[in-house]
Every structure is written in structure tokens, then in C-alpha cells.
XYZ file of C-alpha atoms in Angstrom:
429
model
C -6.271 -41.655 -50.170
C -3.492 -39.736 -48.417
C -0.360 -41.108 -46.522
C -1.967 -39.727 -43.320
C -5.121 -41.901 -43.968
C -2.955 -44.944 -44.814
C -0.785 -44.681 -41.403
C -1.450 -47.109 -38.955
C -0.581 -44.487 -35.945
C -3.022 -42.757 -33.856
C -4.483 -39.725 -36.100
C -2.982 -37.173 -33.823
C 0.535 -38.452 -34.003
C 0.290 -39.130 -37.612
C -1.189 -35.559 -38.239
C 1.602 -34.062 -36.335
C 4.464 -35.770 -38.599
C 2.495 -35.222 -41.568
C 2.223 -31.452 -40.721
C 5.945 -31.179 -39.802
C 6.819 -32.586 -43.124
C 4.568 -30.458 -45.073
C 5.861 -27.340 -43.164
C 9.184 -28.375 -43.984
C 8.600 -28.680 -47.532
C 7.368 -24.768 -47.515
C 10.525 -23.610 -45.959
C 12.327 -21.125 -48.094
C 9.414 -21.259 -50.642
C 9.325 -17.774 -52.639
C 6.176 -15.800 -52.003
C 6.471 -12.926 -54.197
C 4.032 -14.755 -56.764
C 1.065 -14.453 -53.846
C -1.591 -11.869 -54.733
C -2.575 -9.182 -51.923
C -5.864 -11.383 -51.359
C -3.979 -14.427 -51.262
C -1.838 -13.040 -48.504
C -4.578 -11.462 -46.575
C -6.346 -14.846 -46.928
C -3.436 -17.045 -45.491
C -2.917 -14.798 -42.661
C -6.193 -15.363 -41.249
C -6.116 -19.222 -41.957
C -2.999 -19.654 -40.411
C -3.906 -17.530 -37.433
C -7.128 -19.864 -36.774
C -5.028 -23.006 -37.729
C -2.536 -21.660 -34.942
C -5.153 -21.469 -32.550
C -6.704 -24.843 -33.339
C -3.236 -26.576 -32.994
C -2.917 -25.020 -29.538
C -6.251 -26.461 -28.454
C -4.772 -29.817 -29.681
C -1.431 -29.438 -28.103
C -3.272 -28.849 -24.777
C -5.564 -31.952 -24.850
C -2.495 -34.079 -25.879
C -0.443 -32.390 -23.006
C -3.370 -33.694 -20.807
C -3.177 -36.932 -22.157
C 0.469 -37.042 -21.736
C -0.067 -36.034 -18.078
C -2.938 -38.657 -17.367
C -0.553 -41.718 -18.603
C 2.613 -40.030 -16.448
C 4.793 -39.117 -19.613
C 8.393 -38.284 -18.257
C 7.685 -39.528 -14.457
C 9.845 -42.400 -15.169
C 12.593 -40.145 -14.887
C 11.578 -38.421 -11.649
C 9.847 -35.217 -13.350
C 6.348 -34.077 -13.854
C 5.177 -34.240 -17.483
C 5.408 -30.370 -17.671
C 8.940 -30.422 -16.582
C 9.922 -33.103 -19.010
C 8.163 -31.371 -21.698
C 9.877 -28.128 -21.079
C 13.298 -29.849 -20.915
C 13.179 -31.860 -23.579
C 11.499 -29.343 -25.954
C 13.729 -26.395 -24.512
C 10.722 -24.505 -23.888
C 10.783 -22.044 -20.902
C 9.513 -24.037 -17.769
C 7.399 -21.084 -17.016
C 5.794 -20.871 -20.589
C 5.187 -24.854 -20.091
C 3.621 -24.874 -16.748
C 1.460 -21.858 -17.774
C 0.167 -23.755 -20.776
C -0.311 -26.788 -18.474
C -2.777 -24.590 -16.386
C -4.682 -23.393 -18.963
C -4.884 -26.982 -20.460
C -6.578 -28.153 -17.033
C -8.665 -25.273 -16.999
C -10.070 -26.100 -20.622
C -11.395 -29.247 -19.518
C -13.814 -27.382 -16.866
C -14.428 -24.693 -19.901
C -15.943 -26.597 -22.620
C -17.456 -23.886 -24.374
C -14.061 -22.153 -24.686
C -12.109 -25.123 -25.677
C -14.584 -25.562 -28.683
C -14.157 -21.929 -29.976
C -10.476 -22.405 -29.773
C -10.553 -25.655 -31.332
C -12.844 -24.240 -34.177
C -10.279 -21.188 -34.495
C -12.924 -18.450 -33.302
C -10.598 -17.149 -30.358
C -6.882 -16.848 -29.981
C -4.940 -18.769 -26.994
C -4.772 -15.606 -25.179
C -8.284 -14.678 -25.356
C -9.261 -18.187 -24.145
C -6.839 -17.492 -21.243
C -8.598 -14.365 -20.413
C -12.034 -15.652 -20.594
C -11.121 -18.680 -18.334
C -9.345 -16.555 -15.982
C -12.580 -14.239 -15.593
C -15.045 -16.876 -15.361
C -12.839 -18.542 -12.810
C -12.611 -15.099 -10.604
C -16.452 -14.959 -10.412
C -17.582 -14.978 -6.603
C -18.237 -18.709 -5.541
C -21.627 -17.821 -4.430
C -23.144 -16.659 -7.639
C -25.977 -18.493 -8.857
C -25.331 -21.525 -11.403
C -26.452 -19.749 -14.692
C -24.047 -16.985 -14.056
C -20.642 -18.747 -15.169
C -22.161 -19.949 -18.370
C -23.889 -16.597 -19.159
C -20.521 -14.784 -18.785
C -18.679 -17.063 -20.780
C -21.101 -16.645 -23.436
C -20.746 -12.921 -23.441
C -16.912 -13.131 -23.314
C -16.722 -15.303 -26.378
C -19.247 -13.113 -28.169
C -17.104 -9.901 -27.423
C -13.879 -11.636 -28.369
C -14.905 -11.268 -31.864
C -14.753 -7.701 -31.464
C -12.031 -7.216 -28.836
C -8.036 -8.443 -28.457
C -7.141 -10.010 -25.100
C -6.212 -6.744 -23.760
C -9.582 -5.118 -23.858
C -11.288 -8.325 -23.470
C -9.382 -8.731 -19.811
C -10.883 -5.221 -18.934
C -14.335 -6.577 -20.003
C -13.620 -9.481 -17.991
C -13.121 -7.905 -14.727
C -16.640 -6.047 -14.877
C -18.370 -9.069 -16.550
C -20.455 -9.564 -13.359
C -22.030 -5.865 -13.609
C -23.484 -7.222 -17.063
C -24.490 -10.728 -16.202
C -25.848 -10.123 -12.555
C -26.018 -6.448 -11.552
C -27.412 -7.398 -8.181
C -24.624 -9.739 -7.249
C -22.232 -7.328 -8.932
C -22.880 -4.553 -6.421
C -22.857 -7.012 -3.336
C -19.388 -8.464 -4.445
C -18.122 -4.812 -5.064
C -19.189 -3.891 -1.451
C -17.732 -7.097 -0.111
C -14.554 -6.589 -1.768
C -14.523 -2.527 -0.801
C -15.137 -3.426 2.703
C -12.443 -6.182 2.743
C -9.797 -3.658 1.097
C -10.786 -0.922 3.721
C -10.377 -3.402 6.542
C -6.937 -4.432 5.251
C -5.869 -0.923 4.424
C -6.623 0.160 8.006
C -5.347 -2.885 9.437
C -1.972 -2.033 7.782
C -1.590 1.185 8.083
C 1.727 2.654 9.111
C 3.693 5.909 9.284
C 7.319 5.908 10.099
C 9.555 8.883 10.432
C 13.182 9.357 10.715
C 15.507 11.856 11.553
C 18.630 11.804 9.419
C 20.777 14.147 11.759
C 20.879 16.356 9.163
C 17.917 18.782 9.526
C 15.591 16.381 7.525
C 12.844 13.768 8.372
C 11.938 11.270 5.913
C 8.830 8.983 6.090
C 6.555 6.537 4.738
C 3.195 5.935 5.195
C 0.091 3.680 4.194
C -3.266 4.762 4.864
C -6.787 3.804 3.387
C -7.505 5.729 -0.108
C -10.428 7.742 1.893
C -7.602 9.395 3.995
C -5.126 9.401 1.460
C -7.574 11.692 -0.889
C -8.415 13.721 2.533
C -4.734 14.644 2.857
C -4.296 15.136 -0.838
C -7.154 17.742 -1.320
C -6.345 19.465 1.930
C -2.693 20.162 0.428
C -3.883 20.956 -2.902
C -6.242 23.674 -1.389
C -3.178 24.935 0.290
C -1.159 24.833 -2.973
C -3.265 26.049 -5.615
C -6.496 27.733 -3.920
C -10.093 26.353 -3.549
C -11.047 27.533 -7.090
C -8.479 25.526 -8.806
C -8.946 21.914 -9.248
C -6.195 19.309 -8.888
C -6.230 18.350 -12.704
C -5.819 21.991 -13.478
C -3.229 22.731 -11.305
C -1.300 19.872 -12.224
C -1.618 20.944 -15.930
C -0.911 24.636 -15.109
C 2.543 23.565 -14.349
C 3.508 22.397 -17.647
C 3.644 25.593 -19.569
C 6.807 27.047 -20.955
C 8.667 26.750 -23.866
C 10.442 23.405 -23.424
C 9.391 19.922 -24.744
C 6.159 18.194 -23.339
C 7.930 15.881 -21.913
C 10.681 18.079 -19.973
C 7.663 20.802 -19.085
C 5.723 17.581 -17.442
C 8.832 16.725 -15.562
C 9.386 20.036 -14.659
C 6.093 20.574 -13.531
C 5.527 17.561 -11.697
C 8.996 18.141 -9.553
C 7.344 21.765 -9.067
C 4.023 20.298 -7.560
C 5.943 17.828 -5.388
C 7.985 20.743 -3.964
C 4.707 22.676 -3.417
C 2.860 19.855 -1.737
C 5.892 19.398 0.690
C 5.753 23.241 1.428
C 1.816 22.882 1.912
C 2.231 19.972 4.596
C 4.714 22.039 6.234
C 1.922 25.327 6.652
C -0.896 22.416 7.278
C 1.150 21.162 10.412
C 1.857 24.855 11.519
C -1.158 26.488 11.613
C -3.648 23.905 12.919
C -5.515 25.497 15.386
C -5.372 24.305 18.980
C -8.674 23.388 19.711
C -8.414 20.719 16.749
C -5.189 19.324 18.207
C -5.533 15.669 19.911
C -4.488 15.474 23.893
C -1.644 13.895 25.030
C -0.825 13.562 28.917
C -3.207 16.180 29.516
C -2.024 18.847 27.308
C -2.582 19.658 23.112
C -0.113 17.740 21.219
C 2.113 20.698 20.608
C 5.743 21.003 20.007
C 7.449 23.053 22.601
C 10.415 25.184 21.797
C 12.680 26.324 24.364
C 14.928 29.433 23.906
C 16.679 31.984 25.995
C 15.370 35.607 26.028
C 18.228 36.777 24.299
C 17.215 34.389 21.379
C 13.849 35.582 21.116
C 15.391 39.062 20.877
C 17.524 38.322 17.821
C 20.333 36.320 19.361
C 22.113 33.615 17.431
C 21.726 30.552 19.981
C 20.073 27.442 18.923
C 16.570 26.749 20.631
C 15.715 23.206 21.764
C 12.318 21.237 20.778
C 10.785 19.126 23.822
C 11.123 16.047 21.727
C 15.017 16.603 21.553
C 16.254 17.936 18.319
C 17.635 21.380 18.139
C 16.659 24.274 15.664
C 18.044 27.513 14.538
C 17.549 30.978 16.311
C 15.547 32.376 13.257
C 13.337 29.512 12.985
C 12.479 29.685 16.468
C 11.630 33.263 16.421
C 9.392 32.377 13.279
C 7.761 29.844 15.070
C 6.775 31.889 18.225
C 3.550 33.129 16.920
C 2.189 30.169 14.961
C -0.430 27.970 16.388
C 0.845 24.436 17.461
C 3.794 25.679 18.673
C 4.340 26.948 21.892
C 7.684 29.093 22.995
C 9.212 28.483 26.647
C 11.292 31.424 26.832
C 14.093 31.178 29.696
C 14.682 34.270 31.402
C 11.503 36.116 30.920
C 8.959 37.033 33.263
C 7.339 33.360 33.901
C 3.561 32.382 34.505
C 2.466 31.045 37.980
C 3.780 27.421 38.076
C 2.738 26.925 41.806
C -0.975 26.468 42.519
C -0.718 25.466 46.100
C -3.961 23.720 47.402
C -6.268 25.921 44.691
C -6.393 22.682 42.437
C -5.555 19.233 42.106
C -4.407 18.598 38.905
C -1.462 20.282 37.036
C -2.220 23.102 34.572
C -1.268 22.986 30.919
C 1.241 25.668 31.656
C 2.799 23.257 34.502
C 2.616 20.100 32.456
C 4.666 21.953 29.695
C 7.173 23.046 32.428
C 7.314 19.665 33.794
C 8.090 18.251 29.982
C 10.501 20.462 29.404
C 12.491 19.676 32.865
C 11.908 15.804 32.616
C 11.938 14.986 29.065
C 9.432 12.377 29.766
C 8.874 9.680 32.448
C 11.323 9.862 35.307
C 11.422 6.225 36.349
C 15.000 4.819 35.585
C 15.292 3.022 32.328
C 11.830 4.508 31.153
C 12.176 5.947 27.605
C 8.188 7.067 27.531
C 8.303 10.865 25.694
C 6.152 13.583 27.779
C 3.123 12.843 25.692
C 2.633 9.680 27.089
C 2.914 10.777 30.673
C 0.767 11.810 33.758
C 1.866 14.453 36.209
C 2.761 12.824 39.648
C 2.385 15.048 42.983
C 5.967 14.130 44.468
C 6.921 13.682 48.027
C 3.476 14.593 49.539
C 0.541 13.050 47.611
C -2.507 15.924 47.123
C -4.965 13.931 49.036
C -2.459 14.188 52.189
C -2.320 17.682 51.957
C 0.423 18.091 49.210
C 0.291 21.334 47.093
C 0.256 21.157 43.223
C 3.350 22.625 41.671
C 6.146 22.185 39.284
C 8.722 21.708 41.857
C 6.970 19.205 43.804
C 5.907 17.080 40.853
C 7.338 14.863 38.286
C 6.019 12.987 34.885
C 5.576 9.170 35.093
C 4.172 6.710 32.291
C 0.924 5.341 33.541
C 2.454 1.826 34.294
C 5.043 3.429 36.862
C 2.520 5.855 38.030
C 0.425 2.684 39.046
C 3.711 1.284 40.679
C 4.438 4.418 42.517
C 1.020 4.362 44.269
C 1.007 0.811 44.535
C 1.782 -0.624 48.399
C 3.541 -3.491 47.088
C 6.240 -1.473 45.780
C 8.600 0.692 47.318
C 10.306 3.730 45.339
C 13.538 5.778 46.124
C 15.633 8.503 43.929
C 19.145 7.298 42.421
C 21.667 10.253 42.090
C 20.445 11.167 38.800
C 16.804 11.723 40.222
C 15.184 8.825 38.538
C 12.861 6.951 40.664
C 13.753 3.018 41.322
C 11.187 0.389 42.536
C 11.779 -2.742 44.430
C 9.034 -4.773 45.397
C 8.402 -4.958 49.083
C 9.351 -8.401 51.059
């Protein structure tokens, strides 16, 4: 009988003491006399033994938690273990979570105890089975476990994790389809609910932006721009690979190609915005959402004076002349023959041209303290309402946001103009 069998200790701590002593006796032992076959066998056996020891360690850890080891010092068992053994705390807690899971996954625990799977494989299998939808039938989880344990004999933990993500498709395809539909629907709902776009003018002629949109809309934009950059006969993959030609190294060609593609995509976005047909533009404030460029006639004829956008920024004269004939851009030339801006009593609502002229003049809602831009305003017949015989003209009209437009017609409020021509409201008493 061995010294281990003579011991009065519990078999597990007795094994731990014996094993530590035996391993210490082999420290520094020369290995030169081992044959290749012996070395190969030792590697495989030690690998299996390490998995078996991990399973035993986790069972001991669960027992230590049940008898509250370390709690007399005000610590959890995992924290006590990490501190005393100088393990990283994250690793100790990660092992504790797997040890707890092993009590629910008996087949995986048995495979680990037999050395048939590695610890990282066991963790992957446990995670994959725990990630199955809660409403699957009772037979699915055991079947998924058996499938992944079988695949563990052929694949390492990394490949096994990929299989684990799709295990439901193998075990229960109908449930997988329903789960995928639910998952995709939830993703799309969340993507739409959290979609955003930010545009910031840096004051140096550039606008920077960030956006988040659902994948569908991102791919729509990508395809539109790629078609502009590379033409409809070239696929995105072919276009990207085509940028990597030349004599430079593959890495440098790839980096240069990516930079060139990014630049071309940026130019394609500029062209995409400039050339949208007017009938495809959304309406804002009664007119298509176009940018209005205001310039003097001298600028249009070749002068150097900058032009202004109705949204505030200024652009160079050459850029204004280039844009003057593009769709989605309306030139408002000062000093040229004007269109008729006074429609008298012929029509009740202001025309598109009148709205544009009012937007240039008012630059937004004319109520004091309101910063609503022109696109969010409505045209108001100032002084004499159209219903009382007033005319429809730019001179006798003004822009008001919907809220202030309601107030100006609300008999509970009175209004007046301040010295800046802004409308001020006060409640009637």
C-alpha cells in the first residue's frame, strides 16, 4: 500500500500533498534520455491529467464556498483564494463561475474529470448551452451538449465556440429560425431606436460627422456610393482589391488603397448630395429641402466676393458659381432681374419662390428668442390676414415656427414688434 493509502487525511487533500511532493521530486530531472515516443505520450497524458486536476480543483472550490472558507476574514471564498494563492482576482472569479456551472452541466463535468476535454473547451460548451433560448424544448440542451462534446474531439476551443454559436441550427432548425427572427427583429428595433447623426462645423471649412444607422440603411448608402466611385459593373470587392496594385509591399499597397478608397467615397458623398433630383427631396417648411446660395450679380459674373448659405456659413465665389447650375442648390442672385414676389389676392399661400426669399431675409422664425431655422417655419401673412383681405407677398409676410404661428392667431395673446423687428408675445389680461 502506498503512503497515500495509509494517510488518515481525506483522499483529496492527501492526493494534493502526495502529488505536490512527487512533482517536487521531479523538478530538474534530466529529460534527455526520453525517447520521442515517450515524450509524445507524456505530453498527452499530462494534458489530460491537467484537465482532470482542473475538474477536481473546481469541485473543491465549490465545497470551500459551501463551508464558507475565508468568510471569517470578511472575504468571499473566491477573493480569499485569489489573495492567499496570489492568483489574479479576475481569474479566481472566472474559475468560480465555471465551477458553479459545472454543477448544472453534469456531462461536461464528467468529460473534464475523464480528461476528454480541456478546461477552455468545457467553458465554451457551458456558455453555448447556457446561451440557448429559454423557451427551447427540454431535449435541446442535452442534445446540444452531446453534439459539442463530440466536436470537442476534433476542434479546439476557438473553433468550438464558432460551432457553439450555431448549435441550435443543427439541433433544432425550426427553433433556430424563430430565434434568429426574434434576434434580428430586436437588433433592428434597437438600431432604429438608437440611430443618430451629428454634424459639426469646425469653423475652417470642414464639417465633421458621426452616425449610426441600421445595417440595411448603411449597406444602401455604401452601395450607392460605391456605384458612384467604381461604376455599376465593378463589385465592391473588386474595387477594393483594385486599389492595391503597384510595386510597393502588399501591406503598403493595402494601406494606400484603403486611403484612396476612403477619399473617393468622400467625393462620392459630395456628388451624391449635390445631384439629387429636386423631386426626390423632402419638403421642409413648404419648399424642398434645398440649400440656398445668396450671391451678388458681380459674384456670379466672376467677382471674388464670397456667397452665403441660407443656413449661415459662407462659401467662396468660385464654389458658388460651380453650384449655381446643380440640382439641390438654388442660387439667389442679388441685383439681377427678380421673379414676381407679390402675388396679391391671386393665391392664399406663399409660393416656393416667396418662401425662399423670406428664408433669406428672416433667416428663421421671427419671434424674439426663437432659433428655429427656415426649414422648420411656416409663412405668416403679417399685418392683415389673407382671410381679412390681406395680400400674399414677401414684404407683408414673415416666417414663424408652428408654435409661434399658433400664438399669433391665439386671441389669448397679443403681440408687438420690438426695435429689431422681432415678434414679442404677451398674454392678454
